[in-house]
mmCIF file of C-alpha atoms in Angstrom:
data_model
loop_
_atom_site.group_PDB
_atom_site.id
_atom_site.type_symbol
_atom_site.label_atom_id
_atom_site.label_comp_id
_atom_site.label_asym_id
_atom_site.label_seq_id
_atom_site.Cartn_x
_atom_site.Cartn_y
_atom_site.Cartn_z
ATOM 1 C CA MET A 106 34.432 84.609 108.592
ATOM 2 C CA LYS A 107 36.297 87.951 106.579
ATOM 3 C CA GLY A 108 35.399 89.123 110.603
ATOM 4 C CA PHE A 109 36.980 86.249 112.183
ATOM 5 C CA LEU A 110 40.363 87.054 109.800
ATOM 6 C CA PHE A 111 40.660 90.078 110.088
ATOM 7 C CA PRO A 112 41.679 90.577 113.714
ATOM 8 C CA ILE A 113 44.186 87.587 112.970
ATOM 9 C CA LEU A 114 45.490 89.456 109.530
ATOM 10 C CA THR A 115 46.643 92.342 111.610
ATOM 11 C CA LEU A 116 48.215 90.602 114.647
ATOM 12 C CA PHE A 117 49.978 88.486 112.221
ATOM 13 C CA ALA A 118 51.272 91.955 110.017
ATOM 14 C CA ALA A 119 51.648 93.678 114.060
ATOM 15 C CA THR A 120 54.344 90.841 114.679
ATOM 16 C CA VAL A 121 55.963 90.898 111.519
ATOM 17 C CA LEU A 122 57.003 94.594 111.480
ATOM 18 C CA LEU A 123 57.706 94.421 115.892
ATOM 19 C CA GLY A 124 60.479 91.294 114.477
ATOM 20 C CA CYS A 125 61.740 93.604 111.743
ATOM 21 C CA SER A 126 61.983 96.676 113.493
ATOM 22 C CA GLN A 127 64.741 94.662 116.737
ATOM 23 C CA ASP A 128 66.574 93.190 113.890
ATOM 24 C CA ASP A 129 66.351 94.783 110.549
ATOM 25 C CA SER A 130 66.965 98.025 109.195
ATOM 26 C CA ALA A 131 67.105 99.124 105.781
ATOM 27 C CA ASP A 132 68.999 101.321 103.780
ATOM 28 C CA ASP A 133 68.660 104.569 101.517
ATOM 29 C CA GLY A 134 68.140 101.267 98.578
ATOM 30 C CA GLY A 135 66.083 99.177 100.955
ATOM 31 C CA MET A 136 68.460 96.477 101.668
ATOM 32 C CA ALA A 137 67.609 95.077 104.920
ATOM 33 C CA TYR A 138 70.927 94.583 107.703
ATOM 34 C CA SER A 139 70.829 93.172 110.992
ATOM 35 C CA ASP A 140 72.093 95.233 114.336
ATOM 36 C CA LYS A 141 74.868 93.251 114.805
ATOM 37 C CA PRO A 142 78.573 94.923 114.073
ATOM 38 C CA VAL A 143 81.369 93.344 112.115
ATOM 39 C CA TYR A 144 84.583 92.389 113.872
ATOM 40 C CA PHE A 145 87.745 90.887 112.743
ATOM 41 C CA LEU A 146 90.019 88.224 113.818
ATOM 42 C CA ALA A 147 93.391 89.663 111.775
ATOM 43 C CA ALA A 148 96.537 86.983 111.118
ATOM 44 C CA THR A 149 99.477 86.565 108.702
ATOM 45 C CA ASN A 150 99.800 83.077 107.458
ATOM 46 C CA ASP A 151 103.963 83.397 107.313
ATOM 47 C CA ALA A 152 106.808 84.648 109.603
ATOM 48 C CA SER A 153 108.289 87.572 108.242
ATOM 49 C CA ALA A 154 111.109 89.905 109.027
ATOM 50 C CA THR A 155 109.968 93.153 107.233
ATOM 51 C CA ARG A 156 111.680 96.413 107.294
ATOM 52 C CA GLY A 157 111.096 98.266 110.026
ATOM 53 C CA SER A 158 108.783 95.561 112.374
ATOM 54 C CA VAL A 159 109.022 92.270 112.760
ATOM 55 C CA ILE A 160 105.378 90.226 111.831
ATOM 56 C CA ALA A 161 105.079 86.824 113.307
ATOM 57 C CA ALA A 162 103.267 84.126 112.219
ATOM 58 C CA GLY A 163 99.692 84.211 113.963
ATOM 59 C CA ASP A 164 97.922 87.160 115.751
ATOM 60 C CA LEU A 165 99.322 90.814 113.970
ATOM 61 C CA PRO A 166 100.421 92.928 116.393
ATOM 62 C CA THR A 167 97.526 95.075 118.225
ATOM 63 C CA SER A 168 99.482 98.131 117.462
ATOM 64 C CA LEU A 169 98.763 97.438 113.282
ATOM 65 C CA SER A 170 96.053 98.766 110.998
ATOM 66 C CA PHE A 171 94.792 97.744 107.635
ATOM 67 C CA ARG A 172 91.552 98.911 105.211
ATOM 68 C CA VAL A 173 88.751 96.585 104.681
ATOM 69 C CA TYR A 174 86.704 97.038 101.282
ATOM 70 C CA ALA A 175 83.349 94.337 100.916
ATOM 71 C CA THR A 176 80.890 93.947 98.756
ATOM 72 C CA GLN A 177 77.501 91.791 99.335
ATOM 73 C CA GLN A 178 76.026 89.667 96.812
ATOM 74 C CA ARG A 179 72.657 87.562 97.421
ATOM 75 C CA ARG A 180 73.086 83.685 97.877
ATOM 76 C CA GLN A 181 70.922 80.661 97.167
ATOM 77 C CA GLY A 182 71.792 78.557 99.366
ATOM 78 C CA ASP A 183 75.371 78.435 99.274
ATOM 79 C CA THR A 184 76.047 79.911 95.702
ATOM 80 C CA PRO A 185 76.226 83.434 95.462
ATOM 81 C CA VAL A 186 74.177 84.954 93.001
ATOM 82 C CA ASP A 187 76.923 87.052 90.575
ATOM 83 C CA ASP A 188 74.418 89.609 88.906
ATOM 84 C CA ASP A 189 73.010 90.934 92.349
ATOM 85 C CA ILE A 190 76.654 92.380 93.970
ATOM 86 C CA THR A 191 76.072 95.394 95.079
ATOM 87 C CA GLU A 192 78.915 97.598 98.125
ATOM 88 C CA PHE A 193 78.691 97.113 101.809
ATOM 89 C CA ILE A 194 82.273 99.143 103.148
ATOM 90 C CA ASN A 195 83.567 101.042 100.637
ATOM 91 C CA PRO A 196 83.648 104.845 101.314
ATOM 92 C CA GLY A 197 86.283 106.186 99.026
ATOM 93 C CA ALA A 198 89.738 106.836 99.082
ATOM 94 C CA SER A 199 89.550 110.178 100.389
ATOM 95 C CA SER A 200 87.870 108.446 103.918
ATOM 96 C CA THR A 201 89.576 106.622 106.830
ATOM 97 C CA ASP A 202 85.929 104.797 108.017
ATOM 98 C CA ASN A 203 87.210 101.124 106.352
ATOM 99 C CA VAL A 204 90.618 101.491 108.157
ATOM 100 C CA VAL A 205 90.972 98.968 110.566
ATOM 101 C CA THR A 206 92.398 99.244 114.323
ATOM 102 C CA TYR A 207 92.377 97.235 117.514
ATOM 103 C CA GLN A 208 90.058 99.026 119.735
ATOM 104 C CA GLN A 209 88.070 98.578 122.890
ATOM 105 C CA VAL A 210 84.310 97.948 122.421
ATOM 106 C CA ASP A 211 81.123 97.829 125.568
ATOM 107 C CA VAL A 212 79.846 94.161 125.470
ATOM 108 C CA HIS A 213 77.100 95.747 127.395
ATOM 109 C CA ALA A 214 76.191 99.009 125.560
ATOM 110 C CA GLY A 215 72.696 99.759 125.073
ATOM 111 C CA THR A 216 71.925 98.039 128.502
ATOM 112 C CA THR A 217 71.428 99.132 131.601
ATOM 113 C CA TYR A 218 74.470 96.996 133.057
ATOM 114 C CA ALA A 219 78.135 98.809 134.259
ATOM 115 C CA PRO A 220 80.022 99.393 130.741
ATOM 116 C CA TYR A 221 82.242 96.163 129.895
ATOM 117 C CA TYR A 222 85.107 96.358 127.847
ATOM 118 C CA VAL A 223 86.825 93.902 125.111
ATOM 119 C CA GLY A 224 89.424 94.170 122.893
ATOM 120 C CA VAL A 225 88.232 93.504 119.191
ATOM 121 C CA TRP A 226 89.503 94.433 115.574
ATOM 122 C CA LYS A 227 87.034 96.801 114.172
ATOM 123 C CA THR A 228 86.737 99.492 111.541
ATOM 124 C CA ASN A 229 86.657 102.949 112.274
ATOM 125 C CA VAL A 230 82.905 103.797 111.525
ATOM 126 C CA GLU A 231 81.380 100.645 112.643
ATOM 127 C CA TYR A 232 79.042 98.260 109.828
ATOM 128 C CA LEU A 233 76.042 96.234 110.536
ATOM 129 C CA TRP A 234 75.927 92.734 109.038
ATOM 130 C CA PRO A 235 73.883 92.465 106.065
ATOM 131 C CA GLN A 236 71.409 89.522 106.514
ATOM 132 C CA ASP A 237 71.914 85.902 106.832
ATOM 133 C CA THR A 238 70.227 86.007 102.701
ATOM 134 C CA ARG A 239 73.839 87.574 101.644
ATOM 135 C CA PHE A 240 77.221 86.960 101.173
ATOM 136 C CA VAL A 241 79.862 89.616 102.100
ATOM 137 C CA ASN A 242 83.149 89.420 100.057
ATOM 138 C CA PHE A 243 86.050 91.048 102.400
ATOM 139 C CA TYR A 244 89.170 92.642 100.719
ATOM 140 C CA ALA A 245 91.731 93.796 103.562
ATOM 141 C CA VAL A 246 94.711 95.468 102.988
ATOM 142 C CA HIS A 247 98.316 95.892 104.818
ATOM 143 C CA PRO A 248 99.042 98.289 105.825
ATOM 144 C CA ALA A 249 96.564 101.252 105.719
ATOM 145 C CA GLU A 250 99.152 103.749 104.875
ATOM 146 C CA ALA A 251 98.918 101.696 101.396
ATOM 147 C CA PRO A 252 97.103 103.766 98.480
ATOM 148 C CA ALA A 253 93.310 103.517 98.817
ATOM 149 C CA ILE A 254 90.744 102.155 96.359
ATOM 150 C CA ASN A 255 88.079 104.384 95.530
ATOM 151 C CA ASN A 256 85.445 102.384 94.806
ATOM 152 C CA ILE A 257 85.435 98.406 95.163
ATOM 153 C CA LEU A 258 82.755 97.795 92.846
ATOM 154 C CA ALA A 259 84.245 99.633 89.810
ATOM 155 C CA SER A 260 87.992 98.587 90.191
ATOM 156 C CA LYS A 261 89.640 95.753 92.984
ATOM 157 C CA SER A 262 93.307 97.030 92.368
ATOM 158 C CA ILE A 263 95.734 100.009 93.890
ATOM 159 C CA VAL A 264 98.196 100.796 91.318
ATOM 160 C CA TYR A 265 102.200 101.745 92.051
ATOM 161 C CA ASP A 266 103.340 103.874 89.125
ATOM 162 C CA GLY A 267 106.458 104.318 91.040
ATOM 163 C CA SER A 268 105.962 108.492 91.132
ATOM 164 C CA THR A 269 106.330 109.499 94.473
ATOM 165 C CA GLU A 270 107.704 107.454 97.310
ATOM 166 C CA ALA A 271 104.331 106.390 98.625
ATOM 167 C CA LEU A 272 103.666 104.950 94.914
ATOM 168 C CA SER A 273 106.917 102.893 94.732
ATOM 169 C CA LEU A 274 107.066 99.872 96.094
ATOM 170 C CA LYS A 275 110.836 99.731 97.811
ATOM 171 C CA GLY A 276 110.275 97.739 100.487
ATOM 172 C CA GLN A 277 108.728 100.543 102.841
ATOM 173 C CA TYR A 278 106.343 97.964 104.327
ATOM 174 C CA ASP A 279 105.571 94.347 104.190
ATOM 175 C CA LEU A 280 102.749 94.427 101.347
ATOM 176 C CA MET A 281 100.102 91.907 102.908
ATOM 177 C CA TYR A 282 96.559 91.221 101.568
ATOM 178 C CA ALA A 283 93.556 88.887 102.981
ATOM 179 C CA ALA A 284 90.338 87.849 101.071
ATOM 180 C CA VAL A 285 87.395 86.163 102.139
ATOM 181 C CA ARG A 286 84.231 85.074 101.254
ATOM 182 C CA THR A 287 81.272 84.854 104.269
ATOM 183 C CA ARG A 288 78.269 85.489 105.982
ATOM 184 C CA ARG A 289 76.929 86.572 108.662
ATOM 185 C CA ASP A 290 76.034 83.219 110.603
ATOM 186 C CA ASP A 291 78.664 80.686 108.295
ATOM 187 C CA GLY A 292 80.702 78.797 110.852
ATOM 188 C CA MET A 293 83.815 77.891 109.037
ATOM 189 C CA PHE A 294 84.916 81.269 107.933
ATOM 190 C CA THR A 295 84.133 82.735 111.608
ATOM 191 C CA GLN A 296 84.214 82.343 115.407
ATOM 192 C CA GLN A 297 82.382 83.485 118.292
ATOM 193 C CA LEU A 298 83.828 86.506 120.441
ATOM 194 C CA ASP A 299 84.005 85.469 123.780
ATOM 195 C CA LEU A 300 81.438 87.445 125.505
ATOM 196 C CA LEU A 301 79.425 89.049 122.637
ATOM 197 C CA PRO A 302 77.579 85.836 121.735
ATOM 198 C CA ASP A 303 75.490 87.553 119.212
ATOM 199 C CA ASN A 304 78.554 88.682 117.102
ATOM 200 C CA ARG A 305 81.248 86.647 114.865
ATOM 201 C CA ALA A 306 84.146 87.709 113.876
ATOM 202 C CA VAL A 307 85.582 87.235 110.455
ATOM 203 C CA ALA A 308 88.878 85.444 110.225
ATOM 204 C CA LEU A 309 91.538 87.334 107.560
ATOM 205 C CA GLU A 310 94.535 85.365 107.016
ATOM 206 C CA PHE A 311 96.976 87.373 105.777
ATOM 207 C CA HIS A 312 99.291 86.809 102.810
ATOM 208 C CA HIS A 313 102.555 88.386 102.264
ATOM 209 C CA LEU A 314 103.070 89.483 98.755
ATOM 210 C CA LEU A 315 106.429 90.476 98.302
ATOM 211 C CA SER A 316 109.934 88.798 98.326
ATOM 212 C CA ARG A 317 112.596 88.949 101.407
ATOM 213 C CA ILE A 318 116.265 90.225 100.271
ATOM 214 C CA SER A 319 119.405 90.109 102.497
ATOM 215 C CA PHE A 320 122.983 89.358 101.681
ATOM 216 C CA TYR A 321 125.810 87.526 103.173
ATOM 217 C CA GLY A 322 129.678 87.397 102.372
ATOM 218 C CA ARG A 323 132.824 85.695 102.240
ATOM 219 C CA LEU A 324 135.995 86.127 100.397
ATOM 220 C CA SER A 325 137.162 84.234 97.416
ATOM 221 C CA GLU A 326 139.620 81.309 97.351
ATOM 222 C CA GLU A 327 141.933 83.792 95.355
ATOM 223 C CA LEU A 328 141.528 86.609 98.157
ATOM 224 C CA ALA A 329 141.897 84.644 101.213
ATOM 225 C CA SER A 330 145.459 83.284 100.178
ATOM 226 C CA TYR A 331 146.989 86.166 99.585
ATOM 227 C CA GLY A 332 145.876 87.401 103.656
ATOM 228 C CA TRP A 333 143.564 90.695 101.787
ATOM 229 C CA LYS A 334 140.317 91.899 103.657
ATOM 230 C CA VAL A 335 137.507 93.578 102.333
ATOM 231 C CA GLN A 336 135.835 95.867 103.985
ATOM 232 C CA ILE A 337 132.371 96.979 103.090
ATOM 233 C CA GLN A 338 130.406 100.269 103.169
ATOM 234 C CA ASP A 339 126.900 99.837 101.230
ATOM 235 C CA ILE A 340 125.754 97.574 98.901
ATOM 236 C CA SER A 341 122.598 98.879 96.325
ATOM 237 C CA ILE A 342 120.572 96.510 94.411
ATOM 238 C CA CYS A 343 120.258 98.467 90.551
ATOM 239 C CA ASN A 344 117.379 98.491 87.950
ATOM 240 C CA VAL A 345 114.882 97.112 89.893
ATOM 241 C CA ASN A 346 110.663 97.717 89.104
ATOM 242 C CA VAL A 347 108.809 99.591 91.543
ATOM 243 C CA ALA A 348 106.080 99.977 89.509
ATOM 244 C CA GLY A 349 103.096 97.455 89.941
ATOM 245 C CA THR A 350 99.467 96.984 90.464
ATOM 246 C CA LEU A 351 98.365 95.024 93.425
ATOM 247 C CA THR A 352 94.892 93.412 91.657
ATOM 248 C CA PHE A 353 91.964 91.264 94.249
ATOM 249 C CA ALA A 354 90.174 88.698 92.450
ATOM 250 C CA ASP A 355 86.551 88.936 92.053
ATOM 251 C CA ASN A 356 86.093 86.369 93.926
ATOM 252 C CA PRO A 357 88.024 86.271 97.252
ATOM 253 C CA ALA A 358 88.680 82.581 97.393
ATOM 254 C CA ASP A 359 91.163 83.163 94.115
ATOM 255 C CA GLY A 360 93.028 85.451 96.137
ATOM 256 C CA ALA A 361 95.157 88.969 94.555
ATOM 257 C CA ALA A 362 98.334 89.124 92.919
ATOM 258 C CA LEU A 363 101.128 91.990 92.336
ATOM 259 C CA THR A 364 101.699 92.524 88.701
ATOM 260 C CA PRO A 365 105.032 94.704 87.615
ATOM 261 C CA ALA A 366 104.235 97.201 85.635
ATOM 262 C CA ALA A 367 104.357 96.255 81.905
ATOM 263 C CA THR A 368 106.999 100.107 81.112
ATOM 264 C CA PRO A 369 109.441 99.039 84.113
ATOM 265 C CA VAL A 370 110.529 102.104 86.772
ATOM 266 C CA ARG A 371 113.828 101.446 87.725
ATOM 267 C CA ARG A 372 115.384 102.288 91.004
ATOM 268 C CA SER A 373 118.349 101.354 92.754
ATOM 269 C CA ILE A 374 117.376 100.479 96.106
ATOM 270 C CA ALA A 375 119.818 100.702 98.834
ATOM 271 C CA MET A 376 120.113 98.040 101.529
ATOM 272 C CA VAL A 377 120.203 98.157 105.406
ATOM 273 C CA MET A 378 123.477 97.199 106.178
ATOM 274 C CA ASN A 379 124.185 95.202 109.586
ATOM 275 C CA ASN A 380 126.639 97.783 110.701
ATOM 276 C CA ALA A 381 126.747 99.271 114.188
ATOM 277 C CA ASP A 382 126.990 102.840 113.125
ATOM 278 C CA GLU A 383 126.624 104.654 110.135
ATOM 279 C CA GLY A 384 129.375 105.227 107.700
ATOM 280 C CA ALA A 385 130.904 102.194 109.561
ATOM 281 C CA HIS A 386 131.443 98.833 107.048
ATOM 282 C CA LEU A 387 132.026 95.104 107.640
ATOM 283 C CA THR A 388 135.475 93.590 107.675
ATOM 284 C CA LEU A 389 135.608 89.806 105.578
ATOM 285 C CA SER A 390 138.619 87.801 106.103
ATOM 286 C CA THR A 391 137.904 84.264 105.628
ATOM 287 C CA THR A 392 135.858 82.339 103.121
ATOM 288 C CA ALA A 393 133.385 81.003 105.331
ATOM 289 C CA VAL A 394 130.315 82.907 106.151
ATOM 290 C CA GLU A 395 130.889 84.833 109.668
ATOM 291 C CA GLN A 396 128.617 82.979 112.297
ATOM 292 C CA ASP A 397 127.004 83.716 115.421
ATOM 293 C CA ALA A 398 127.101 81.880 118.589
ATOM 294 C CA GLU A 399 124.141 79.740 117.759
ATOM 295 C CA GLY A 400 126.044 78.687 114.286
ATOM 296 C CA LYS A 401 123.517 81.208 112.344
ATOM 297 C CA ASN A 402 125.104 83.199 109.764
ATOM 298 C CA ILE A 403 125.329 86.942 109.817
ATOM 299 C CA PRO A 404 124.228 88.946 107.244
ATOM 300 C CA LEU A 405 126.028 91.855 105.772
ATOM 301 C CA THR A 406 122.222 93.563 105.488
ATOM 302 C CA SER A 407 120.404 94.262 108.144
ATOM 303 C CA PRO A 408 118.718 91.237 110.248
ATOM 304 C CA THR A 409 115.624 93.389 111.423
ATOM 305 C CA ASP A 410 115.227 95.874 108.301
ATOM 306 C CA VAL A 411 115.087 93.916 105.239
ATOM 307 C CA ALA A 412 113.737 94.887 101.879
ATOM 308 C CA MET A 413 111.352 93.596 101.399
ATOM 309 C CA LEU A 414 110.624 94.190 96.717
ATOM 310 C CA MET A 415 108.191 93.276 93.949
ATOM 311 C CA PRO A 416 108.681 89.874 92.683
ATOM 312 C CA GLN A 417 109.880 90.156 89.025
ATOM 313 C CA THR A 418 112.362 89.014 86.589
ATOM 314 C CA LEU A 419 115.019 91.216 85.210
ATOM 315 C CA THR A 420 118.416 89.389 83.425
ATOM 316 C CA ALA A 421 121.595 90.327 84.579
ATOM 317 C CA TRP A 422 124.006 92.989 83.154
ATOM 318 C CA ASN A 423 125.995 92.000 80.462
ATOM 319 C CA PHE A 424 128.975 93.681 80.225
ATOM 320 C CA ALA A 425 130.819 91.647 77.700
ATOM 321 C CA THR A 426 128.000 93.132 75.145
ATOM 322 C CA GLU A 427 126.023 96.166 76.396
ATOM 323 C CA THR A 428 127.714 99.568 75.973
ATOM 324 C CA SER A 429 130.614 100.574 78.711
ATOM 325 C CA GLY A 430 129.510 103.045 81.351
ATOM 326 C CA THR A 431 132.160 104.992 83.179
ATOM 327 C CA THR A 432 131.211 106.020 86.662
ATOM 328 C CA THR A 433 128.014 103.315 86.463
ATOM 329 C CA PRO A 434 127.194 100.326 83.809
ATOM 330 C CA ALA A 435 125.039 101.423 80.962
ATOM 331 C CA THR A 436 122.282 99.143 81.157
ATOM 332 C CA THR A 437 118.699 97.995 81.699
ATOM 333 C CA GLY A 438 120.191 94.628 82.945
ATOM 334 C CA GLY A 439 120.272 94.097 87.312
ATOM 335 C CA TYR A 440 123.702 94.552 89.458
ATOM 336 C CA LEU A 441 124.816 95.264 92.278
ATOM 337 C CA ALA A 442 126.671 98.654 93.430
ATOM 338 C CA ILE A 443 128.978 97.588 96.360
ATOM 339 C CA LYS A 444 131.220 100.469 97.981
ATOM 340 C CA MET A 445 134.222 98.607 99.251
ATOM 341 C CA ARG A 446 137.984 99.024 99.705
ATOM 342 C CA ILE A 447 140.415 95.790 99.740
ATOM 343 C CA VAL A 448 143.534 96.031 102.179
ATOM 344 C CA ASP A 449 146.853 93.793 102.912
ATOM 345 C CA GLY A 450 148.494 92.532 106.013
ATOM 346 C CA ASP A 451 150.447 95.290 105.795
ATOM 347 C CA GLY A 452 148.024 97.666 105.977
ATOM 348 C CA ARG A 453 148.096 98.549 102.075
ATOM 349 C CA TYR A 454 144.619 99.356 99.914
ATOM 350 C CA HIS A 455 144.426 98.013 96.853
ATOM 351 C CA LEU A 456 140.872 98.945 96.406
ATOM 352 C CA GLY A 457 139.977 102.240 97.563
ATOM 353 C CA THR A 458 142.098 104.064 100.453
ATOM 354 C CA ALA A 459 142.326 104.603 104.018
ATOM 355 C CA SER A 460 139.738 107.201 104.021
ATOM 356 C CA SER A 461 137.554 106.199 100.800
ATOM 357 C CA TYR A 462 135.606 103.310 99.520
ATOM 358 C CA GLU A 463 135.577 102.259 95.916
ATOM 359 C CA THR A 464 131.965 101.314 94.313
ATOM 360 C CA MET A 465 132.450 98.209 92.325
ATOM 361 C CA PHE A 466 129.366 96.461 90.700
ATOM 362 C CA SER A 467 128.571 92.610 90.257
ATOM 363 C CA PRO A 468 125.869 91.843 87.519
ATOM 364 C CA PHE A 469 122.931 90.261 89.340
ATOM 365 C CA PRO A 470 119.949 88.405 88.033
ATOM 366 C CA ILE A 471 116.659 88.695 89.826
ATOM 367 C CA ASN A 472 113.781 86.083 89.410
ATOM 368 C CA TRP A 473 112.097 86.886 92.564
ATOM 369 C CA SER A 474 108.527 85.258 93.647
ATOM 370 C CA ALA A 475 106.534 86.414 96.084
ATOM 371 C CA SER A 476 106.430 85.503 99.958
ATOM 372 C CA ASN A 477 109.899 83.991 99.540
ATOM 373 C CA ASN A 478 113.419 84.467 100.965
ATOM 374 C CA TYR A 479 116.165 85.223 99.045
ATOM 375 C CA ALA A 480 119.540 84.692 101.000
ATOM 376 C CA TYR A 481 122.237 85.725 98.424
ATOM 377 C CA THR A 482 125.585 84.719 99.430
ATOM 378 C CA LEU A 483 128.731 87.296 98.142
ATOM 379 C CA SER A 484 131.879 85.707 97.714
ATOM 380 C CA PHE A 485 134.723 88.467 97.116
ATOM 381 C CA GLY A 486 136.810 89.321 94.442
ATOM 382 C CA LEU A 487 137.739 92.821 93.562
ATOM 383 C CA GLY A 488 134.080 93.199 91.222
ATOM 384 C CA LEU A 489 134.157 95.088 88.316
ATOM 385 C CA ASN A 490 134.579 98.393 87.111
ATOM 386 C CA ALA A 491 131.892 100.139 85.072
ATOM 387 C CA LYS A 492 133.348 99.066 82.330
ATOM 388 C CA GLY A 493 132.908 95.905 83.486
ATOM 389 C CA ILE A 494 136.839 94.730 83.916
ATOM 390 C CA SER A 495 139.038 93.378 87.096
ATOM 391 C CA LYS A 496 142.106 92.964 87.667
ATOM 392 C CA LYS A 497 141.204 90.222 90.282
ATOM 393 C CA GLN A 498 138.468 87.965 89.974
ATOM 394 C CA PRO A 499 134.454 89.366 90.152
ATOM 395 C CA ILE A 500 132.222 88.868 92.749
ATOM 396 C CA ALA A 501 130.573 85.486 92.183
ATOM 397 C CA ILE A 502 127.062 85.230 93.307
ATOM 398 C CA GLU A 503 125.407 82.138 95.107
ATOM 399 C CA CYS A 504 121.307 82.589 96.076
ATOM 400 C CA ALA A 505 119.371 80.489 98.595
ATOM 401 C CA ILE A 506 115.696 80.437 98.283
ATOM 402 C CA THR A 507 113.558 79.439 101.202
ATOM 403 C CA PRO A 508 109.601 80.159 101.490
ATOM 404 C CA TRP A 509 109.071 82.047 105.021
ATOM 405 C CA THR A 510 107.647 79.585 107.341
ATOM 406 C CA THR A 511 103.824 78.705 107.341
ATOM 407 C CA ALA A 512 101.319 78.423 110.198
ATOM 408 C CA GLU A 513 97.696 77.673 109.408
ATOM 409 C CA VAL A 514 94.898 80.291 110.986
ATOM 410 C CA SER A 515 92.812 78.280 113.293
ATOM 411 C CA GLY A 516 89.981 80.826 113.952
ATOM 412 C CA THR A 517 90.392 79.986 117.675
ATOM 413 C CA ALA A 518 92.674 83.396 118.107
ATOM 414 C CA THR A 519 91.485 85.811 120.779
ATOM 415 C CA HIS A 520 91.928 89.369 121.562
#
C-alpha cells in the first residue's frame, strides 16, 4: 500500500509546483502574486475648468498623469481582514515608480506572435496582482506633481504647509483623488480590457477636492445713473488660507478629505483676468452683466484659467470695528482688493487717473465646499479705501453656488 501511495503523492506534489510556477511568484516576504499586471481606467466624475487646463467629465485626457498607492489585505469571502494589511504599491516619496501615465503595451509580450500594442494607464514600474485571496486598496492623487506620500502604511496624508509654492493650495492645479477596494477577479469594480483577456483594469473615479471661484461684474444703479464707467484691471482675494492636509480614509469607500490647517497661512490670491492683453482693463457701463452671443454671462476673471482654492470658511473684514489700515486693511478677515478707476462721460476721472488705477477694497466672506462652483457678481460702487471709507456706494456682492455637472463612470471606458 505504501508503495502504491508514494508515486501518487509525488505526482500530486509535482502538479502543485507546476501550477505555482505558472501563476504564482513570491516576494521576499513569501506573498504570492499572479503574473497579471495592474492596469487602470481613469475618469473624473465632474466637469470642471481648471487652472491652465480643462478636465471634462469622462475619461481623463491621456496627456495627464497621477500617482497611485496601494495596500493589500487578506479577505474572508467578501470581508477584508483588518489585522493583515501589507504594502502593495508603496515605493517612497523619492520614487516615480508609482506615477501612472497612458502607455502602449504589447498584448503579445512573451509569445512568438508579432507585437501588437494597445494603450492603457499603468505605473512606470509594473506591479503584478496579488492572488485572489487578497483585497487591494488603491489610493490615487492627481496630479503626479502633488507632494508624494512616503509610506502609505504609516500615513495616508499629504500636508500642504504653505512654506513653498508647491506646498501651497493656491489654485495652481486641479487637486483630485480616487480610492477603491477591489481584487483581481472582482467584476464590480473592474473591466476586461479588449485584447487583454486575462487582465482587468481598476476603474479609478476621480473627485475634485477644491472650490472653483469666478467673478462677474456690473455697475450699481447709482453709478449707471450718472453715466459713469468702471474700469477693472485686477482682482485679488485676500487672507485666503493656503495650508491644509489631504487625508485618505483607511477604507477606500470613505474617500478622502481636505482639511484646512488649524493655524492658517494667509495669502492674497491674484485672479487671472479675462483680458486680451496683460495690463489692460475691463469696462462696465450698465447694471446688467455683460453677455456673449449665446446669452451667457461673461466673467471678469478668466473662463479657462479659473482659480481652484481650498474649501474653507472665513469671516469678512469688519471695517466698522477692526483697526484701519493705510494702504491695505489691517484684518485677518476676508476681503477683495480691486485695482480700478472710474471715469464719467466727459472723460473726467473720479477714481484713479488716465495713467493709473487705485486699489479699492470690499469685505468678502468665504464659505467654500469641495467640488462647488462659486460665481460671484460684483455690483460696483466706488468700494472702500483701506480705512473702510467710501464716497459713493460700496461694492455689493452676490454669489451663485452650483455643483459641477456630474457624470457616472460606467466602467465601460476604452482607451
